[in-house]
Tab-separated table of C-alpha atoms in Angstrom:
chain	number	residue	atom	x	y	z
B	19	MET	CA	0.000	0.000	0.000
B	20	PRO	CA	1.601	3.303	-1.045
B	21	ILE	CA	2.447	5.784	1.661
B	22	THR	CA	1.000	9.214	1.052
B	23	LYS	CA	2.194	12.349	2.723
B	24	ASN	CA	-0.283	14.788	4.171
B	25	ARG	CA	-0.077	17.937	2.100
B	26	PRO	CA	-0.396	21.280	3.872
B	27	PRO	CA	-3.663	23.075	3.085
B	28	ASP	CA	-3.483	25.428	0.114
B	29	LEU	CA	-4.805	28.510	1.907
B	30	SER	CA	-3.998	30.876	-0.952
B	31	ARG	CA	-6.144	28.812	-3.341
B	32	LEU	CA	-8.919	28.658	-0.737
B	33	ASN	CA	-8.775	32.435	-0.328
B	34	ARG	CA	-9.045	32.905	-4.098
B	35	LEU	CA	-12.092	30.642	-4.228
B	36	LEU	CA	-13.684	32.438	-1.272
B	37	GLN	CA	-13.041	35.756	-2.973
B	38	LYS	CA	-14.865	34.620	-6.114
B	39	VAL	CA	-17.818	33.288	-4.106
B	40	LEU	CA	-18.080	36.468	-2.048
B	41	SER	CA	-17.831	38.662	-5.141
B	42	GLU	CA	-20.634	36.743	-6.849
B	43	PHE	CA	-23.069	36.177	-3.964
B	44	GLY	CA	-22.220	38.788	-1.321
B	45	HIS	CA	-21.453	38.436	2.384
B	46	GLU	CA	-25.036	37.992	3.617
B	47	THR	CA	-25.899	35.190	1.166
B	48	PHE	CA	-22.551	33.528	1.886
B	49	MET	CA	-23.237	33.469	5.632
B	50	LYS	CA	-26.757	32.106	5.084
B	51	ALA	CA	-25.325	29.304	2.956
B	52	LEU	CA	-22.857	28.415	5.716
B	53	HIS	CA	-25.647	28.202	8.322
B	54	SER	CA	-27.947	26.185	6.036
B	55	SER	CA	-25.099	23.721	5.477
B	56	GLY	CA	-24.784	23.158	9.204
B	57	ILE	CA	-21.495	25.056	9.451
B	58	THR	CA	-21.524	27.188	12.559
B	59	VAL	CA	-19.573	30.391	12.887
B	60	ASP	CA	-18.359	31.591	16.247
B	61	ASP	CA	-20.255	34.844	16.698
B	62	SER	CA	-19.262	35.329	20.312
B	63	THR	CA	-18.035	38.852	20.809
B	64	PRO	CA	-15.444	39.806	23.407
B	65	SER	CA	-16.039	42.931	25.458
B	66	ASN	CA	-14.548	46.208	24.276
B	67	CYS	CA	-11.705	46.124	26.769
B	68	GLU	CA	-10.632	42.640	25.612
B	69	ILE	CA	-10.207	43.544	21.933
B	70	THR	CA	-6.675	44.500	20.997
B	71	TYR	CA	-5.725	46.479	17.931
B	72	ARG	CA	-3.814	43.419	16.714
B	73	ASP	CA	-7.006	41.313	17.021
B	74	ALA	CA	-8.807	43.840	14.857
B	75	VAL	CA	-6.101	43.819	12.166
B	76	ASP	CA	-5.924	40.006	12.140
B	77	TYR	CA	-9.681	39.815	11.667
B	78	PHE	CA	-9.765	42.481	8.946
B	79	LEU	CA	-7.159	40.672	6.831
B	80	THR	CA	-9.279	37.509	6.831
B	81	CYS	CA	-12.762	39.009	6.735
B	82	PRO	CA	-15.136	38.822	3.727
B	83	THR	CA	-14.753	42.553	3.047
B	84	PHE	CA	-11.006	42.200	2.496
B	85	LEU	CA	-11.155	38.832	0.713
B	86	ALA	CA	-13.640	40.195	-1.829
B	87	LEU	CA	-11.213	42.920	-2.957
B	88	SER	CA	-9.240	42.672	-6.188
B	89	ALA	CA	-5.533	41.876	-5.949
B	90	SER	CA	-4.516	45.491	-6.585
B	91	SER	CA	-6.963	46.778	-3.941
B	92	LYS	CA	-5.646	44.206	-1.484
B	93	ARG	CA	-2.103	45.481	-2.028
B	94	THR	CA	-3.284	49.038	-1.427
B	95	TYR	CA	-5.142	48.083	1.758
B	96	LEU	CA	-2.200	46.023	3.030
B	97	SER	CA	-0.006	49.074	2.577
B	98	GLU	CA	-2.536	51.199	4.481
B	99	VAL	CA	-2.740	48.611	7.283
B	100	LYS	CA	1.054	48.603	7.548
B	101	SER	CA	1.177	52.401	7.673
B	102	LEU	CA	-1.589	52.640	10.279
B	103	SER	CA	-0.065	49.866	12.418
B	104	SER	CA	3.390	51.432	12.363
B	105	PHE	CA	1.891	54.740	13.519
B	106	THR	CA	-0.294	53.078	16.166
B	107	TYR	CA	2.493	50.977	17.696
B	108	ALA	CA	4.855	53.965	17.718
B	109	HIS	CA	2.332	56.018	19.707
B	110	LEU	CA	0.697	53.384	21.904
B	111	GLY	CA	3.253	50.631	22.366
B	112	ALA	CA	3.448	47.039	21.152
B	113	ASP	CA	-0.005	45.761	22.129
B	114	PRO	CA	-2.595	48.550	22.445
B	115	GLN	CA	-6.305	48.010	22.950
B	116	LEU	CA	-8.581	48.716	20.004
B	117	ILE	CA	-10.439	51.351	21.994
B	118	GLU	CA	-7.139	53.242	22.442
B	119	ALA	CA	-6.239	52.939	18.760
B	120	SER	CA	-9.572	54.266	17.541
B	121	THR	CA	-9.781	57.618	19.288
B	122	SER	CA	-10.551	60.670	17.158
B	123	THR	CA	-7.474	62.454	18.482
B	124	LEU	CA	-5.074	59.699	17.420
B	125	LEU	CA	-6.660	59.160	14.008
B	126	LEU	CA	-6.767	62.891	13.293
B	127	GLU	CA	-3.032	63.071	13.977
B	128	TYR	CA	-2.481	60.068	11.677
B	129	ILE	CA	-4.501	61.590	8.816
B	130	SER	CA	-2.953	65.026	9.276
B	131	ARG	CA	0.535	63.694	8.566
B	132	SER	CA	-0.397	63.753	4.870
B	133	THR	CA	-0.379	67.177	3.254
B	134	ASN	CA	-2.038	66.202	-0.017
B	135	PRO	CA	-5.838	66.446	0.370
B	136	ASN	CA	-6.444	63.506	-1.948
B	137	THR	CA	-4.035	61.317	0.037
B	138	LYS	CA	-5.973	62.258	3.165
B	139	ALA	CA	-9.233	61.344	1.435
B	140	LYS	CA	-7.832	57.931	0.405
B	141	LYS	CA	-6.709	57.223	3.964
B	142	CYS	CA	-10.153	58.194	5.252
B	143	ALA	CA	-11.766	55.831	2.721
B	144	PHE	CA	-9.566	52.982	3.979
B	145	LEU	CA	-10.292	53.789	7.628
B	146	ARG	CA	-14.036	53.809	6.937
B	147	THR	CA	-13.786	50.336	5.402
B	148	PHE	CA	-11.528	49.071	8.187
B	149	PHE	CA	-13.638	50.318	11.097
B	150	SER	CA	-16.877	49.339	9.389
B	151	ALA	CA	-15.718	45.708	9.136
B	152	ILE	CA	-14.358	45.736	12.693
B	153	SER	CA	-17.549	47.277	14.079
B	154	ARG	CA	-19.711	44.575	12.466
B	155	ARG	CA	-17.531	41.764	13.766
B	156	PHE	CA	-17.183	42.990	17.341
B	157	ASN	CA	-20.591	44.671	17.603
B	158	LEU	CA	-19.135	48.095	18.223
B	159	LYS	CA	-20.217	51.607	17.303
B	160	LEU	CA	-16.790	52.787	16.265
B	161	LEU	CA	-17.809	53.957	12.818
B	162	ASP	CA	-20.726	56.007	14.171
B	163	ASP	CA	-18.336	57.889	16.438
B	164	LEU	CA	-15.696	58.364	13.756
B	165	LYS	CA	-17.927	59.282	10.804
B	166	PRO	CA	-17.549	63.068	11.238
B	167	LEU	CA	-13.761	62.722	11.265
B	168	LEU	CA	-13.566	60.323	8.313
B	169	LYS	CA	-16.027	62.209	6.129
B	170	MET	CA	-13.302	64.111	4.301
B	171	LYS	CA	-14.033	65.305	0.801
B	172	TRP	CA	-11.771	65.525	-2.205
B	173	ARG	CA	-10.766	69.020	-3.132
B	174	LYS	CA	-12.786	69.969	-6.180
B	175	ASP	CA	-9.876	71.684	-7.882
B	176	ASP	CA	-7.825	68.498	-7.589
B	177	LEU	CA	-10.433	66.154	-9.021
B	178	GLN	CA	-10.019	64.864	-12.567
B	179	LYS	CA	-7.063	67.151	-13.123
B	180	GLY	CA	-5.937	66.741	-16.703
B	181	PHE	CA	-2.957	68.281	-18.463
B	182	SER	CA	-3.439	71.234	-20.775
B	183	LYS	CA	-2.462	70.718	-24.405
B	184	ILE	CA	0.613	72.905	-23.946
B	185	GLN	CA	1.652	70.875	-20.894
B	186	LEU	CA	1.194	67.607	-22.804
B	187	ALA	CA	3.292	68.888	-25.703
B	188	GLU	CA	6.096	69.897	-23.350
B	189	MET	CA	6.017	66.618	-21.430
B	190	LEU	CA	6.132	64.587	-24.642
B	191	SER	CA	9.115	66.622	-25.785
B	192	LEU	CA	10.852	66.153	-22.430
B	193	SER	CA	10.107	62.420	-22.404
B	194	GLN	CA	11.854	61.946	-25.752
B	195	MET	CA	14.993	63.558	-24.368
B	196	SER	CA	15.157	61.306	-21.294
B	197	ARG	CA	17.394	58.256	-21.001
B	198	ASP	CA	14.557	55.876	-21.855
B	199	GLY	CA	13.021	58.339	-24.281
B	200	HIS	CA	11.527	55.856	-26.743
B	201	ARG	CA	9.867	53.871	-23.966
B	202	ASN	CA	8.679	56.896	-21.977
B	203	SER	CA	7.135	58.710	-24.944
B	204	THR	CA	5.422	55.466	-26.037
B	205	ILE	CA	3.977	55.041	-22.538
B	206	ILE	CA	2.543	58.568	-22.618
B	207	TRP	CA	1.059	58.118	-26.103
B	208	THR	CA	-0.456	54.783	-25.032
B	209	PHE	CA	-2.080	56.494	-22.045
B	210	LEU	CA	-3.387	59.289	-24.256
B	211	GLY	CA	-4.556	56.935	-26.992
B	212	THR	CA	-6.473	54.528	-24.748
B	213	GLY	CA	-7.359	56.209	-21.443
B	214	LEU	CA	-5.930	53.187	-19.605
B	215	ARG	CA	-5.292	53.143	-15.879
B	216	LEU	CA	-1.697	52.650	-14.741
B	217	ASN	CA	-2.141	49.019	-13.704
B	218	GLU	CA	-3.918	48.223	-16.975
B	219	LEU	CA	-1.058	49.653	-19.018
B	220	LEU	CA	1.624	47.941	-16.922
B	221	HIS	CA	0.220	44.488	-17.683
B	222	LEU	CA	-0.117	44.903	-21.440
B	223	GLN	CA	1.436	41.951	-23.255
B	224	ILE	CA	2.414	41.699	-26.914
B	225	GLY	CA	-0.429	39.270	-27.574
B	226	ASP	CA	-2.932	41.802	-26.218
B	227	ILE	CA	-2.635	43.969	-29.337
B	228	ALA	CA	-5.193	43.402	-32.109
B	229	GLU	CA	-4.161	45.652	-34.987
B	230	ASP	CA	-7.063	44.859	-37.323
B	231	THR	CA	-9.693	46.021	-34.809
B	232	GLN	CA	-7.630	48.775	-33.107
B	233	THR	CA	-8.037	46.962	-29.817
B	234	VAL	CA	-5.928	46.241	-26.766
B	235	TYR	CA	-6.989	43.585	-24.275
B	236	ILE	CA	-6.488	44.552	-20.645
B	237	ILE	CA	-7.168	43.267	-17.154
B	238	PRO	CA	-9.603	45.901	-15.849
B	239	LYS	CA	-9.821	47.375	-12.378
B	240	GLY	CA	-11.383	44.961	-9.905
B	241	ASP	CA	-10.558	41.842	-11.931
B	242	ASP	CA	-7.480	39.637	-11.720
B	243	GLU	CA	-8.010	37.239	-14.605
B	244	THR	CA	-10.482	38.165	-17.340
B	245	LYS	CA	-9.182	40.415	-20.118
B	246	VAL	CA	-11.542	42.824	-21.821
B	247	PRO	CA	-11.200	44.838	-25.061
B	248	ARG	CA	-10.497	48.567	-25.142
B	249	LYS	CA	-9.982	50.742	-28.190
B	250	ILE	CA	-6.751	52.527	-29.112
B	251	THR	CA	-6.192	55.417	-31.521
B	252	LYS	CA	-4.345	54.734	-34.781
B	253	LEU	CA	-1.528	57.058	-33.745
B	254	ALA	CA	-1.002	55.346	-30.375
B	255	LEU	CA	-1.275	51.909	-32.009
B	256	THR	CA	1.358	52.786	-34.613
B	257	LEU	CA	3.774	54.108	-31.977
B	258	LEU	CA	3.145	51.115	-29.718
B	259	GLN	CA	3.838	48.653	-32.531
B	260	ASP	CA	6.962	50.570	-33.497
B	261	TYR	CA	8.229	50.284	-29.912
B	262	ILE	CA	7.456	46.547	-29.791
B	263	SER	CA	9.314	46.041	-33.065
B	264	PHE	CA	12.275	48.098	-31.831
B	265	LYS	CA	12.558	46.261	-28.511
B	266	TYR	CA	11.456	42.710	-29.279
B	267	SER	CA	11.927	42.000	-33.019
B	268	TYR	CA	14.920	39.696	-32.459
B	269	LEU	CA	13.010	37.735	-29.789
B	270	ARG	CA	10.193	37.151	-32.249
B	271	GLU	CA	12.613	35.111	-34.349
B	272	THR	CA	13.966	33.042	-31.462
B	273	LEU	CA	11.072	32.443	-29.061
B	274	PRO	CA	8.050	30.154	-29.508
B	275	ALA	CA	5.017	32.154	-30.691
B	276	GLU	CA	3.086	31.699	-27.436
B	277	THR	CA	6.058	32.747	-25.304
B	278	TYR	CA	6.578	35.823	-27.474
B	279	LYS	CA	2.915	36.850	-27.147
B	280	ASN	CA	3.142	36.639	-23.355
B	281	LEU	CA	6.020	39.121	-23.097
B	282	TYR	CA	5.166	42.316	-21.220
B	283	ILE	CA	5.517	45.332	-23.506
B	284	PHE	CA	6.910	47.700	-20.888
B	285	SER	CA	9.562	45.784	-19.012
B	286	ASN	CA	13.113	46.048	-17.662
B	287	ASN	CA	13.954	42.373	-18.149
B	288	LEU	CA	13.071	41.577	-21.777
B	289	GLY	CA	9.364	41.148	-21.135
B	290	ARG	CA	9.494	38.581	-18.352
B	291	ASN	CA	7.935	40.981	-15.829
B	292	PRO	CA	6.128	44.301	-16.190
B	293	LEU	CA	7.626	47.569	-15.028
B	294	SER	CA	6.733	48.478	-11.458
B	295	SER	CA	4.121	51.163	-10.943
B	296	ARG	CA	6.754	53.189	-9.079
B	297	THR	CA	8.926	53.352	-12.199
B	298	ILE	CA	6.190	55.055	-14.204
B	299	GLN	CA	5.093	57.210	-11.267
B	300	PHE	CA	8.672	58.426	-10.867
B	301	MET	CA	8.969	59.048	-14.610
B	302	VAL	CA	5.803	61.165	-14.678
B	303	LYS	CA	6.783	63.037	-11.513
B	304	SER	CA	10.173	63.844	-13.034
B	305	LEU	CA	8.601	65.172	-16.238
B	306	VAL	CA	6.056	67.229	-14.291
B	307	ASN	CA	8.839	68.768	-12.178
B	308	GLN	CA	10.809	69.666	-15.325
B	309	ALA	CA	7.831	71.105	-17.204
B	310	LYS	CA	7.937	74.922	-17.143
B	311	SER	CA	4.343	75.111	-18.376
B	312	ILE	CA	3.098	73.592	-15.094
B	313	PRO	CA	3.027	76.144	-12.222
B	314	GLU	CA	4.933	75.090	-9.123
B	315	HIS	CA	1.837	75.070	-6.908
B	316	GLN	CA	0.102	72.660	-9.332
B	317	LYS	CA	2.881	70.088	-9.730
B	318	GLU	CA	1.648	67.931	-6.852
B	319	TRP	CA	-1.762	67.594	-8.544
B	320	PHE	CA	-0.513	65.411	-11.382
B	321	SER	CA	0.157	61.675	-11.624
B	322	PRO	CA	0.006	58.946	-14.314
B	323	HIS	CA	-3.782	58.973	-13.829
B	324	SER	CA	-3.839	62.544	-15.149
B	325	PHE	CA	-3.307	61.159	-18.663
B	326	ARG	CA	-6.567	59.222	-18.285
B	327	HIS	CA	-8.288	62.419	-17.175
B	328	SER	CA	-6.830	64.209	-20.210
B	329	PHE	CA	-8.151	61.457	-22.476
B	330	ALA	CA	-11.647	61.942	-21.029
B	331	ILE	CA	-11.647	65.741	-21.015
B	332	TYR	CA	-10.407	66.181	-24.578
B	333	GLY	CA	-12.686	63.365	-25.706
B	334	LEU	CA	-15.653	65.405	-24.485
B	335	GLU	CA	-14.178	68.530	-26.062
B	336	SER	CA	-13.949	66.796	-29.438
B	337	GLY	CA	-17.633	65.832	-29.314
B	338	ILE	CA	-17.589	62.250	-28.003
B	339	ASP	CA	-20.859	61.668	-26.153
B	340	ILE	CA	-20.811	60.668	-22.497
B	341	TYR	CA	-22.079	57.108	-23.116
B	342	THR	CA	-19.426	56.361	-25.732
B	343	LEU	CA	-16.750	57.891	-23.517
B	344	SER	CA	-17.898	55.676	-20.646
B	345	LYS	CA	-17.304	52.601	-22.811
B	346	LEU	CA	-13.915	53.869	-23.976
B	347	LEU	CA	-12.842	54.400	-20.358
B	348	GLY	CA	-14.179	51.010	-19.274
B	349	HIS	CA	-16.433	52.463	-16.588
B	350	LYS	CA	-18.959	50.044	-15.121
B	351	SER	CA	-21.354	52.887	-14.401
B	352	ILE	CA	-22.155	56.031	-16.353
B	353	GLY	CA	-22.037	57.856	-13.011
B	354	SER	CA	-18.263	57.449	-12.944
B	355	THR	CA	-18.010	59.243	-16.284
B	356	ILE	CA	-20.436	62.063	-15.529
B	357	VAL	CA	-17.977	63.648	-13.089
B	358	TYR	CA	-15.926	64.693	-16.124
B	359	LEU	CA	-18.836	66.791	-17.328
B	360	ASN	CA	-18.409	69.077	-14.324
B	361	LEU	CA	-14.777	69.731	-15.147
B	362	PHE	CA	-15.550	70.083	-18.851
B	363	ASP	CA	-18.273	72.603	-18.037
B	364	HIS	CA	-15.735	74.572	-16.003
B	365	GLN	CA	-13.366	74.538	-18.997
B	366	LEU	CA	-16.171	75.769	-21.252
B	367	LYS	CA	-16.901	78.657	-18.885
B	368	THR	CA	-13.222	79.581	-18.895
B	369	ALA	CA	-13.058	79.293	-22.680
B	370	ILE	CA	-16.151	81.417	-23.309
B	371	GLU	CA	-14.607	84.244	-21.312
B	372	GLN	CA	-11.672	84.243	-23.737
B	373	HIS	CA	-14.053	85.041	-26.592
B	374	PRO	CA	-13.536	88.621	-27.851
B	375	PHE	CA	-17.242	89.396	-27.466
B	376	ALA	CA	-16.965	88.525	-23.783
B	377	LYS	CA	-14.229	91.134	-23.220
B	378	SER	CA	-14.611	94.031	-25.592
B	379	GLU	CA	-17.518	95.898	-24.041
B	380	TYR	CA	-17.624	94.254	-20.616
B	381	LYS	CA	-15.883	97.062	-18.756
B	382	THR	CA	-18.004	99.750	-20.406
B	383	ILE	CA	-21.241	97.952	-19.662
B	384	GLN	CA	-20.149	97.241	-16.108
B	385	GLU	CA	-19.414	100.912	-15.534
B	386	ARG	CA	-22.744	101.898	-17.088
B	387	LEU	CA	-24.673	99.454	-14.891
B	388	GLY	CA	-22.770	100.637	-11.851
B	389	THR	CA	-23.620	104.287	-12.599
B	390	HIS	CA	-27.254	103.389	-13.244
B	391	HIS	CA	-27.408	101.516	-9.960
B	392	GLU	CA	-26.007	104.479	-8.033
B	393	HIS	CA	-28.508	106.829	-9.709
B	394	ASN	CA	-31.435	104.617	-8.704
B	395	THR	CA	-30.145	104.409	-5.164
B	396	ASP	CA	-30.164	108.175	-4.859
B	397	ILE	CA	-33.813	108.246	-5.953
């Protein structure tokens, strides 16, 4: 009789399966299914004073809310957990109670360390998710108490901030003069020709390009496996193919076809792995800092995502309707696209004031109305 070794449980595979189930059916249905199957879940709740901050973190990283996140969102939340934990332990010691770690005073100090309003808003969004999950598990009212603090809004002037056409022209020129000029300018044109998010662009592979239909196949936000089609402009497609030919033509002759198709287009190791997001973030930051057309006080507003905003804004300007633009951007809801209308409307108001008819007689009319108003007041 053959001897078989007990294999350790494949927890990562189990977590992936749980994530899919939770994404499809939701937490409530999942829990009902567990109970109907006779599987009991320990719902006993320790008292407030017994719950440590570490208990809360351990639960959050295994709870349905976290498991249902996409891989990229999990990485973001893990980074936020690490940042929050480092701050908490530095201020409260190695094993603080949850009630100590969730005071408004401490969390306000943590949030206030960030100077960028959008970074603060992202941290608040994470904290809302974190304390919401913890409150449900331990039957607490933490979120109710913290809602006023964590209800930070994004600064309107920082939302959907796209580059001006002059700024884009300068950045493209600067990118071509950089050490990796061919790659960097191709990255920018690919952003501008597709409206892709950073993570979507990073994971583009040679086999994802369909020239005949002007399509690139990408892994969208919130999905880790299924690729979906997105359109690309002829200009961006031509430049992208030129870069692929320049960088990988000799590999096409030596590698099996399937291996060649799986090479990442933007890579530092001949296509085996994609560039890191930090590489592109640093590249964009460097170009923004060099660009003289971008005022110093605005430089912190821009990131790789600003190219996506530019794609949307100038798409609206050129006459693309909001529903078509939503499909081009890969938005799941039209509501996500409508926010660009607000910024576009602001641009239209600014543009209309540049019209000569808006300026020529304005001062004269204003003076006339002012005089008329004073005359009526005297009466």
